[in-house]
Tab-separated table of N, CA and C in Angstrom:
chain	number	residue	atom	x	y	z
V	164	MET	N	-13.905	8.889	-16.142
V	164	MET	CA	-12.726	8.131	-15.796
V	164	MET	C	-12.848	6.744	-16.399
V	165	ALA	N	-11.789	6.274	-17.013
V	165	ALA	CA	-11.788	4.951	-17.639
V	165	ALA	C	-11.806	3.864	-16.572
V	166	PRO	N	-12.428	2.728	-16.875
V	166	PRO	CA	-12.442	1.633	-15.908
V	166	PRO	C	-11.035	1.073	-15.713
V	167	LEU	N	-10.778	0.574	-14.532
V	167	LEU	CA	-9.480	-0.025	-14.255
V	167	LEU	C	-9.341	-1.324	-15.039
V	168	PRO	N	-8.182	-1.568	-15.649
V	168	PRO	CA	-8.002	-2.806	-16.392
V	168	PRO	C	-7.990	-4.012	-15.462
V	169	ALA	N	-8.360	-5.155	-16.020
V	169	ALA	CA	-8.428	-6.389	-15.229
V	169	ALA	C	-7.088	-6.708	-14.589
V	170	ARG	N	-5.987	-6.443	-15.285
V	170	ARG	CA	-4.669	-6.744	-14.726
V	170	ARG	C	-4.420	-5.924	-13.459
V	171	LEU	N	-4.849	-4.662	-13.457
V	171	LEU	CA	-4.668	-3.835	-12.271
V	171	LEU	C	-5.526	-4.344	-11.127
V	172	ILE	N	-6.743	-4.723	-11.425
V	172	ILE	CA	-7.617	-5.264	-10.381
V	172	ILE	C	-6.985	-6.508	-9.775
V	173	LEU	N	-6.425	-7.368	-10.612
V	173	LEU	CA	-5.729	-8.550	-10.095
V	173	LEU	C	-4.503	-8.142	-9.290
V	174	SER	N	-3.811	-7.084	-9.722
V	174	SER	CA	-2.657	-6.592	-8.973
V	174	SER	C	-3.072	-6.126	-7.587
V	175	LEU	N	-4.189	-5.411	-7.501
V	175	LEU	CA	-4.689	-4.961	-6.201
V	175	LEU	C	-5.049	-6.143	-5.324
V	176	GLN	N	-5.702	-7.129	-5.908
V	176	GLN	CA	-6.058	-8.313	-5.134
V	176	GLN	C	-4.809	-9.007	-4.628
V	177	LEU	N	-3.799	-9.084	-5.456
V	177	LEU	CA	-2.558	-9.720	-5.051
V	177	LEU	C	-1.907	-8.957	-3.909
V	178	LEU	N	-1.848	-7.645	-4.017
V	178	LEU	CA	-1.243	-6.865	-2.941
V	178	LEU	C	-2.020	-7.004	-1.640
V	179	THR	N	-3.320	-7.139	-1.726
V	179	THR	CA	-4.095	-7.311	-0.502
V	179	THR	C	-3.855	-8.675	0.113
V	180	MET	N	-3.422	-9.617	-0.688
V	180	MET	CA	-3.168	-10.958	-0.180
V	180	MET	C	-1.828	-11.054	0.538
V	181	LEU	N	-1.099	-9.977	0.613
V	181	LEU	CA	0.225	-9.986	1.212
V	181	LEU	C	0.182	-9.671	2.703
V	182	PHE	N	-0.728	-10.274	3.429
V	182	PHE	CA	-0.987	-9.927	4.820
V	182	PHE	C	-0.773	-11.135	5.722
V	183	GLY	N	0.070	-11.018	6.722
V	183	GLY	CA	0.372	-12.132	7.603
V	183	GLY	C	-0.308	-12.032	8.944
V	184	SER	N	-0.185	-13.058	9.727
V	184	SER	CA	-0.866	-13.112	11.019
V	184	SER	C	-0.128	-12.346	12.102
V	185	GLY	N	1.077	-11.881	11.854
V	185	GLY	CA	1.856	-11.213	12.878
V	185	GLY	C	1.768	-9.709	12.837
V	186	CYS	N	0.608	-9.151	12.602
V	186	CYS	CA	0.460	-7.702	12.478
V	186	CYS	C	0.164	-7.067	13.828
V	187	SER	N	0.631	-5.853	13.980
V	187	SER	CA	0.229	-5.084	15.149
V	187	SER	C	-1.071	-4.376	14.802
V	188	THR	N	-1.706	-3.788	15.788
V	188	THR	CA	-2.946	-3.065	15.557
V	188	THR	C	-2.738	-1.611	15.927
V	189	ARG	N	-3.223	-0.705	15.098
V	189	ARG	CA	-3.136	0.725	15.394
V	189	ARG	C	-4.381	1.133	16.153
V	190	PHE	N	-4.190	1.951	17.183
V	190	PHE	CA	-5.285	2.337	18.066
V	190	PHE	C	-5.513	3.832	18.024
V	191	ARG	N	-6.733	4.219	18.369
V	191	ARG	CA	-7.054	5.643	18.439
V	191	ARG	C	-6.359	6.290	19.624
V	192	ASP	N	-6.286	5.609	20.754
V	192	ASP	CA	-5.618	6.175	21.918
V	192	ASP	C	-5.158	5.052	22.844
V	193	ALA	N	-4.456	5.415	23.917
V	193	ALA	CA	-3.878	4.430	24.827
V	193	ALA	C	-4.940	3.565	25.494
V	194	GLU	N	-6.098	4.148	25.809
V	194	GLU	CA	-7.160	3.373	26.452
V	194	GLU	C	-7.624	2.239	25.543
V	195	ASP	N	-7.767	2.511	24.255
V	195	ASP	CA	-8.161	1.469	23.306
V	195	ASP	C	-7.133	0.346	23.279
V	196	ARG	N	-5.858	0.698	23.352
V	196	ARG	CA	-4.795	-0.297	23.294
V	196	ARG	C	-4.921	-1.294	24.448
V	197	GLU	N	-5.297	-0.807	25.628
V	197	GLU	CA	-5.390	-1.675	26.802
V	197	GLU	C	-6.583	-2.611	26.742
V	198	THR	N	-7.642	-2.215	26.066
V	198	THR	CA	-8.857	-3.027	26.047
V	198	THR	C	-9.057	-3.780	24.737
V	199	ALA	N	-8.151	-3.611	23.784
V	199	ALA	CA	-8.330	-4.240	22.472
V	199	ALA	C	-8.078	-5.740	22.542
V	200	PRO	N	-8.823	-6.506	21.747
V	200	PRO	CA	-8.590	-7.943	21.683
V	200	PRO	C	-7.293	-8.240	20.940
V	201	ALA	N	-6.866	-9.480	20.984
V	201	ALA	CA	-5.665	-9.899	20.271
V	201	ALA	C	-5.874	-9.712	18.771
V	202	GLN	N	-4.780	-9.765	18.035
V	202	GLN	CA	-4.856	-9.622	16.580
V	202	GLN	C	-5.921	-10.544	16.004
V	203	ARG	N	-6.676	-10.044	15.041
V	203	ARG	CA	-7.783	-10.811	14.487
V	203	ARG	C	-7.919	-10.514	12.997
V	204	GLU	N	-8.800	-11.228	12.350
V	204	GLU	CA	-9.099	-10.962	10.948
V	204	GLU	C	-9.681	-9.559	10.829
V	205	PHE	N	-9.328	-8.856	9.776
V	205	PHE	CA	-9.883	-7.518	9.587
V	205	PHE	C	-11.304	-7.633	9.060
V	206	ASP	N	-12.063	-6.525	9.172
V	206	ASP	CA	-13.482	-6.540	8.813
V	206	ASP	C	-13.766	-6.088	7.380
V	207	PHE	N	-12.979	-5.152	6.863
V	207	PHE	CA	-13.250	-4.656	5.513
V	207	PHE	C	-12.016	-3.978	4.949
V	208	PHE	N	-12.031	-3.759	3.637
V	208	PHE	CA	-10.990	-3.000	2.959
V	208	PHE	C	-11.495	-1.596	2.682
V	209	LYS	N	-10.596	-0.633	2.773
V	209	LYS	CA	-10.908	0.750	2.425
V	209	LYS	C	-10.016	1.138	1.246
V	210	LEU	N	-10.635	1.540	0.148
V	210	LEU	CA	-9.896	2.002	-1.017
V	210	LEU	C	-9.860	3.523	-0.979
V	211	SER	N	-8.669	4.085	-0.985
V	211	SER	CA	-8.490	5.532	-0.944
V	211	SER	C	-7.871	5.988	-2.263
V	212	LEU	N	-8.457	7.020	-2.866
V	212	LEU	CA	-7.977	7.548	-4.142
V	212	LEU	C	-7.412	8.955	-3.963
V	213	LEU	N	-6.533	9.358	-4.879
V	213	LEU	CA	-5.955	10.705	-4.882
V	213	LEU	C	-6.253	11.379	-6.212
V	214	TRP	N	-6.478	12.685	-6.174
V	214	TRP	CA	-6.609	13.465	-7.391
V	214	TRP	C	-5.235	14.068	-7.682
V	215	PRO	N	-4.601	13.693	-8.803
V	215	PRO	CA	-3.237	14.140	-9.078
V	215	PRO	C	-3.079	15.657	-9.124
V	216	GLY	N	-4.088	16.365	-9.609
V	216	GLY	CA	-3.984	17.824	-9.662
V	216	GLY	C	-3.733	18.429	-8.298
V	217	THR	N	-4.394	17.910	-7.292
V	217	THR	CA	-4.204	18.401	-5.925
V	217	THR	C	-2.836	17.995	-5.395
V	218	GLU	N	-2.464	16.746	-5.603
V	218	GLU	CA	-1.163	16.268	-5.120
V	218	GLU	C	-0.021	17.019	-5.795
V	219	CYS	N	-0.122	17.208	-7.098
V	219	CYS	CA	0.966	17.834	-7.850
V	219	CYS	C	1.081	19.334	-7.576
V	220	ARG	N	0.024	19.945	-7.123
V	220	ARG	CA	0.064	21.372	-6.797
V	220	ARG	C	1.087	21.646	-5.689
V	221	HIS	N	1.333	20.676	-4.845
V	221	HIS	CA	2.230	20.853	-3.702
V	221	HIS	C	3.636	20.316	-3.959
V	222	THR	N	3.942	19.936	-5.190
V	222	THR	CA	5.259	19.386	-5.510
V	222	THR	C	6.322	20.471	-5.416
V	223	LEU	N	7.316	20.229	-4.578
V	223	LEU	CA	8.421	21.172	-4.415
V	223	LEU	C	9.693	20.672	-5.083
V	224	HIS	N	9.853	19.352	-5.168
V	224	HIS	CA	11.062	18.751	-5.730
V	224	HIS	C	10.661	17.693	-6.746
V	225	CYS	N	11.381	17.657	-7.844
V	225	CYS	CA	11.115	16.641	-8.858
V	225	CYS	C	12.200	15.574	-8.844
V	226	CYS	N	11.781	14.374	-9.171
V	226	CYS	CA	12.676	13.237	-9.322
V	226	CYS	C	11.968	12.246	-10.238
V	227	SER	N	12.666	11.228	-10.676
V	227	SER	CA	12.060	10.269	-11.609
V	227	SER	C	10.929	9.475	-10.973
V	228	ALA	N	10.935	9.315	-9.653
V	228	ALA	CA	9.886	8.537	-8.982
V	228	ALA	C	8.582	9.317	-8.845
V	229	ASN	N	8.650	10.632	-8.768
V	229	ASN	CA	7.468	11.463	-8.533
V	229	ASN	C	6.604	11.521	-9.792
V	230	ALA	N	5.381	11.007	-9.701
V	230	ALA	CA	4.476	10.966	-10.852
V	230	ALA	C	4.162	12.361	-11.384
V	231	CYS	N	4.204	13.373	-10.538
V	231	CYS	CA	3.916	14.743	-10.977
V	231	CYS	C	4.974	15.261	-11.942
V	232	CYS	N	6.158	14.710	-11.885
V	232	CYS	CA	7.287	15.220	-12.664
V	232	CYS	C	7.494	14.475	-13.976
V	233	ARG	N	6.681	13.485	-14.246
V	233	ARG	CA	6.826	12.716	-15.484
V	233	ARG	C	6.160	13.451	-16.640
V	234	SER	N	6.636	13.198	-17.848
V	234	SER	CA	6.014	13.818	-19.029
V	234	SER	C	4.581	13.329	-19.205
V	235	SER	N	4.298	12.131	-18.749
V	235	SER	CA	2.935	11.581	-18.826
V	235	SER	C	2.343	11.490	-17.418
V	236	SER	N	2.322	12.611	-16.709
V	236	SER	CA	1.805	12.595	-15.336
V	236	SER	C	0.322	12.220	-15.338
V	237	PRO	N	-0.161	11.627	-14.249
V	237	PRO	CA	-1.552	11.157	-14.189
V	237	PRO	C	-2.560	12.283	-14.403
V	238	THR	N	-3.643	11.949	-15.086
V	238	THR	CA	-4.716	12.913	-15.334
V	238	THR	C	-6.049	12.408	-14.800
V	239	GLU	N	-6.038	11.259	-14.139
V	239	GLU	CA	-7.237	10.676	-13.546
V	239	GLU	C	-6.925	10.317	-12.098
V	240	PHE	N	-7.950	10.001	-11.336
V	240	PHE	CA	-7.724	9.555	-9.963
V	240	PHE	C	-6.736	8.393	-9.963
V	241	THR	N	-5.868	8.374	-8.959
V	241	THR	CA	-4.956	7.248	-8.769
V	241	THR	C	-5.192	6.674	-7.380
V	242	ILE	N	-4.662	5.512	-7.163
V	242	ILE	CA	-4.850	4.829	-5.883
V	242	ILE	C	-3.909	5.428	-4.845
V	243	HIS	N	-4.436	5.754	-3.704
V	243	HIS	CA	-3.618	6.184	-2.572
V	243	HIS	C	-3.289	4.972	-1.711
V	244	GLY	N	-4.256	4.106	-1.505
V	244	GLY	CA	-4.007	2.917	-0.708
V	244	GLY	C	-5.210	2.005	-0.669
V	245	LEU	N	-4.949	0.784	-0.310
V	245	LEU	CA	-5.987	-0.209	-0.086
V	245	LEU	C	-5.676	-0.803	1.274
V	246	TRP	N	-6.469	-0.442	2.260
V	246	TRP	CA	-6.145	-0.765	3.639
V	246	TRP	C	-7.179	-1.680	4.271
V	247	ALA	N	-6.700	-2.570	5.092
V	247	ALA	CA	-7.593	-3.393	5.905
V	247	ALA	C	-7.970	-2.575	7.136
V	248	ASP	N	-9.217	-2.654	7.539
V	248	ASP	CA	-9.693	-1.920	8.712
V	248	ASP	C	-10.570	-2.825	9.562
V	249	TYR	N	-10.676	-2.446	10.821
V	249	TYR	CA	-11.611	-3.098	11.739
V	249	TYR	C	-12.805	-2.168	11.933
V	250	ASN	N	-13.935	-2.711	12.259
V	250	ASN	CA	-15.135	-1.904	12.489
V	250	ASN	C	-14.985	-0.942	13.663
V	251	ASP	N	-14.034	-1.205	14.578
V	251	ASP	CA	-13.872	-0.340	15.748
V	251	ASP	C	-12.941	0.850	15.498
V	252	GLY	N	-12.479	1.039	14.262
V	252	GLY	CA	-11.630	2.179	13.944
V	252	GLY	C	-10.141	1.907	14.007
V	253	THR	N	-9.727	0.728	14.428
V	253	THR	CA	-8.309	0.379	14.423
V	253	THR	C	-8.015	-0.384	13.137
V	254	TRP	N	-6.734	-0.652	12.900
V	254	TRP	CA	-6.362	-1.380	11.695
V	254	TRP	C	-5.063	-2.138	11.914
V	255	PRO	N	-4.897	-3.256	11.196
V	255	PRO	CA	-3.642	-3.996	11.301
V	255	PRO	C	-2.544	-3.233	10.568
V	256	ALA	N	-1.347	-3.255	11.115
V	256	ALA	CA	-0.233	-2.552	10.482
V	256	ALA	C	1.077	-3.203	10.882
V	257	CYS	N	2.085	-2.917	10.122
V	257	CYS	CA	3.438	-3.395	10.396
V	257	CYS	C	3.486	-4.896	10.620
V	258	CYS	N	3.048	-5.622	9.645
V	258	CYS	CA	3.038	-7.077	9.737
V	258	CYS	C	4.457	-7.616	9.793
V	259	GLU	N	4.630	-8.652	10.584
V	259	GLU	CA	5.924	-9.314	10.662
V	259	GLU	C	6.082	-10.205	9.442
V	260	GLY	N	7.272	-10.656	9.238
V	260	GLY	CA	7.506	-11.565	8.127
V	260	GLY	C	8.643	-11.063	7.272
V	261	SER	N	8.698	-11.567	6.070
V	261	SER	CA	9.804	-11.253	5.188
V	261	SER	C	9.807	-9.776	4.806
V	262	GLN	N	10.994	-9.281	4.525
V	262	GLN	CA	11.132	-7.901	4.090
V	262	GLN	C	10.700	-7.793	2.635
V	263	PHE	N	10.392	-6.598	2.221
V	263	PHE	CA	9.943	-6.338	0.859
V	263	PHE	C	11.024	-6.693	-0.152
V	264	ASN	N	10.619	-7.329	-1.239
V	264	ASN	CA	11.517	-7.676	-2.333
V	264	ASN	C	10.849	-7.210	-3.625
V	265	GLU	N	11.339	-6.119	-4.192
V	265	GLU	CA	10.693	-5.531	-5.364
V	265	GLU	C	10.652	-6.485	-6.551
V	266	SER	N	11.576	-7.419	-6.625
V	266	SER	CA	11.560	-8.355	-7.754
V	266	SER	C	10.301	-9.218	-7.742
V	267	GLU	N	9.668	-9.375	-6.588
V	267	GLU	CA	8.437	-10.160	-6.505
V	267	GLU	C	7.274	-9.488	-7.232
V	268	ILE	N	7.346	-8.180	-7.416
V	268	ILE	CA	6.260	-7.476	-8.108
V	268	ILE	C	6.728	-6.878	-9.431
V	269	SER	N	7.862	-7.324	-9.936
V	269	SER	CA	8.437	-6.727	-11.145
V	269	SER	C	7.482	-6.765	-12.330
V	270	THR	N	6.691	-7.810	-12.463
V	270	THR	CA	5.768	-7.894	-13.596
V	270	THR	C	4.562	-6.971	-13.429
V	271	LEU	N	4.353	-6.448	-12.238
V	271	LEU	CA	3.214	-5.566	-11.970
V	271	LEU	C	3.595	-4.087	-11.976
V	272	LEU	N	4.886	-3.789	-11.992
V	272	LEU	CA	5.342	-2.411	-11.795
V	272	LEU	C	4.796	-1.422	-12.818
V	273	GLY	N	4.633	-1.821	-14.065
V	273	GLY	CA	4.087	-0.903	-15.068
V	273	GLY	C	2.701	-0.416	-14.690
V	274	ASP	N	1.814	-1.352	-14.357
V	274	ASP	CA	0.456	-0.980	-13.960
V	274	ASP	C	0.447	-0.239	-12.632
V	275	LEU	N	1.262	-0.687	-11.690
V	275	LEU	CA	1.292	-0.033	-10.384
V	275	LEU	C	1.813	1.399	-10.496
V	276	THR	N	2.837	1.605	-11.308
V	276	THR	CA	3.385	2.948	-11.493
V	276	THR	C	2.356	3.878	-12.123
V	277	LYS	N	1.528	3.344	-12.999
V	277	LYS	CA	0.507	4.159	-13.663
V	277	LYS	C	-0.680	4.445	-12.752
V	278	TYR	N	-1.198	3.422	-12.080
V	278	TYR	CA	-2.442	3.560	-11.324
V	278	TYR	C	-2.245	3.769	-9.824
V	279	TRP	N	-1.043	3.478	-9.301
V	279	TRP	CA	-0.769	3.608	-7.872
V	279	TRP	C	0.614	4.237	-7.695
V	280	PRO	N	0.822	5.435	-8.257
V	280	PRO	CA	2.149	6.041	-8.234
V	280	PRO	C	2.463	6.718	-6.909
V	281	THR	N	3.734	7.032	-6.749
V	281	THR	CA	4.136	7.873	-5.630
V	281	THR	C	4.191	9.318	-6.124
V	282	TYR	N	3.851	10.236	-5.255
V	282	TYR	CA	3.904	11.660	-5.576
V	282	TYR	C	5.010	12.334	-4.772
V	283	GLN	N	6.004	11.564	-4.372
V	283	GLN	CA	7.084	12.085	-3.542
V	283	GLN	C	8.427	11.627	-4.074
V	284	CYS	N	9.461	12.283	-3.613
V	284	CYS	CA	10.830	11.872	-3.883
V	284	CYS	C	11.420	11.356	-2.580
V	285	GLY	N	12.409	10.535	-2.680
V	285	GLY	CA	13.075	10.037	-1.486
V	285	GLY	C	12.470	8.752	-0.984
V	286	SER	N	12.951	8.317	0.145
V	286	SER	CA	12.544	7.048	0.735
V	286	SER	C	11.357	7.230	1.664
V	287	SER	N	10.613	6.158	1.845
V	287	SER	CA	9.451	6.147	2.735
V	287	SER	C	9.773	5.349	3.986
V	288	SER	N	9.059	5.617	5.073
V	288	SER	CA	9.238	4.864	6.312
V	288	SER	C	8.707	3.454	6.143
V	289	THR	N	9.380	2.507	6.775
V	289	THR	CA	8.905	1.127	6.771
V	289	THR	C	8.724	0.667	8.209
V	290	CYS	N	8.153	-0.497	8.373
V	290	CYS	CA	7.924	-1.032	9.711
V	290	CYS	C	9.209	-1.450	10.400
V	291	HIS	N	10.262	-1.602	9.639
V	291	HIS	CA	11.516	-2.066	10.215
V	291	HIS	C	12.367	-0.893	10.689
V	292	ARG	N	11.701	0.229	11.003
V	292	ARG	CA	12.351	1.450	11.492
V	292	ARG	C	13.478	1.898	10.565
V	293	SER	N	13.200	1.803	9.295
V	293	SER	CA	14.180	2.216	8.307
V	293	SER	C	13.451	2.931	7.180
V	294	LYS	N	14.197	3.344	6.208
V	294	LYS	CA	13.628	3.968	5.015
V	294	LYS	C	13.780	2.981	3.868
V	295	GLY	N	12.850	3.042	2.938
V	295	GLY	CA	12.910	2.135	1.808
V	295	GLY	C	12.138	2.685	0.632
V	296	PRO	N	12.074	1.905	-0.442
V	296	PRO	CA	11.325	2.352	-1.609
V	296	PRO	C	9.835	2.471	-1.316
V	297	PHE	N	9.138	3.218	-2.154
V	297	PHE	CA	7.706	3.454	-2.002
V	297	PHE	C	6.940	2.156	-1.801
V	298	TRP	N	7.222	1.142	-2.601
V	298	TRP	CA	6.451	-0.101	-2.514
V	298	TRP	C	6.733	-0.861	-1.227
V	299	ALA	N	7.911	-0.691	-0.632
V	299	ALA	CA	8.183	-1.312	0.668
V	299	ALA	C	7.268	-0.700	1.718
V	300	HIS	N	7.088	0.606	1.656
V	300	HIS	CA	6.185	1.291	2.583
V	300	HIS	C	4.758	0.792	2.388
V	301	GLU	N	4.322	0.725	1.142
V	301	GLU	CA	2.955	0.295	0.863
V	301	GLU	C	2.706	-1.119	1.359
V	302	ARG	N	3.648	-1.995	1.178
V	302	ARG	CA	3.465	-3.384	1.590
V	302	ARG	C	3.553	-3.533	3.099
V	303	ASN	N	4.574	-2.966	3.693
V	303	ASN	CA	4.862	-3.234	5.100
V	303	ASN	C	4.153	-2.320	6.076
V	304	MET	N	3.912	-1.098	5.708
V	304	MET	CA	3.462	-0.121	6.680
V	304	MET	C	1.949	-0.013	6.761
V	305	GLU	N	1.284	0.134	5.637
V	305	GLU	CA	-0.132	0.460	5.680
V	305	GLU	C	-1.021	-0.621	5.103
V	306	HIS	N	-0.488	-1.461	4.277
V	306	HIS	CA	-1.338	-2.369	3.536
V	306	HIS	C	-1.204	-3.788	4.046
V	307	VAL	N	-2.063	-4.614	3.580
V	307	VAL	CA	-2.213	-5.930	4.146
V	307	VAL	C	-1.435	-6.982	3.397
V	308	ARG	N	-1.015	-8.004	4.145
V	308	ARG	CA	-0.308	-9.143	3.580
V	308	ARG	C	-0.963	-10.416	4.079
V	309	THR	N	-0.880	-11.428	3.309
V	309	THR	CA	-1.387	-12.715	3.750
V	309	THR	C	-0.431	-13.803	3.306
V	310	GLN	N	-0.419	-14.882	3.985
V	310	GLN	CA	0.444	-15.984	3.600
V	310	GLN	C	-0.183	-16.678	2.405
V	311	LEU	N	0.604	-16.888	1.393
V	311	LEU	CA	0.069	-17.455	0.161
V	311	LEU	C	0.304	-18.961	0.061
V	312	SER	N	0.549	-19.621	1.162
V	312	SER	CA	0.682	-21.077	1.187
V	312	SER	C	1.559	-21.596	0.058
V	313	GLY	N	2.754	-21.069	-0.019
V	313	GLY	CA	3.695	-21.552	-1.015
V	313	GLY	C	3.567	-20.897	-2.374
V	314	MET	N	2.599	-20.028	-2.555
V	314	MET	CA	2.454	-19.353	-3.845
V	314	MET	C	3.249	-18.061	-3.822
V	315	ASN	N	3.888	-17.740	-4.946
V	315	ASN	CA	4.520	-16.434	-5.038
V	315	ASN	C	3.606	-15.501	-5.817
V	316	MET	N	3.982	-14.253	-5.929
V	316	MET	CA	3.095	-13.276	-6.554
V	316	MET	C	2.786	-13.599	-8.007
V	317	ASN	N	3.734	-14.194	-8.707
V	317	ASN	CA	3.499	-14.478	-10.118
V	317	ASN	C	2.578	-15.663	-10.329
V	318	THR	N	2.566	-16.624	-9.412
V	318	THR	CA	1.684	-17.776	-9.594
V	318	THR	C	0.300	-17.528	-9.042
V	319	PHE	N	0.131	-16.479	-8.239
V	319	PHE	CA	-1.181	-16.156	-7.708
V	319	PHE	C	-2.080	-15.744	-8.844
């Protein structure tokens, strides 16, 4: 497998920086929810990869967004997610703050589409109890955001 380009690594770092202080915490069960501390800094990142051959084997519908349906479909591992986790098995999710704006990542979309594609058609669930584009789900639902103190994604 070829090494990830520096631009993609910077893109991943940027996406991880999109994490705010108003996140909820996901729990294993109701008992954990009652005894869990208030929202806190996460302990580590978990990088999850997908093998496209396995993902594409289950493709039932094709669309332009589905990486399996492209003429240049992925042939190497792709990113499934980069998630913040706590050592106790819970994780921050559904951060409050601004809604996803795809124009903020427009300069990264080429690399993200290649190395972090969606293998589905249609809209994804978001934290705002709605459906949205794949990247809205990735930003708001499972992945981390941080306040960039006046910096936007392009100046980071």
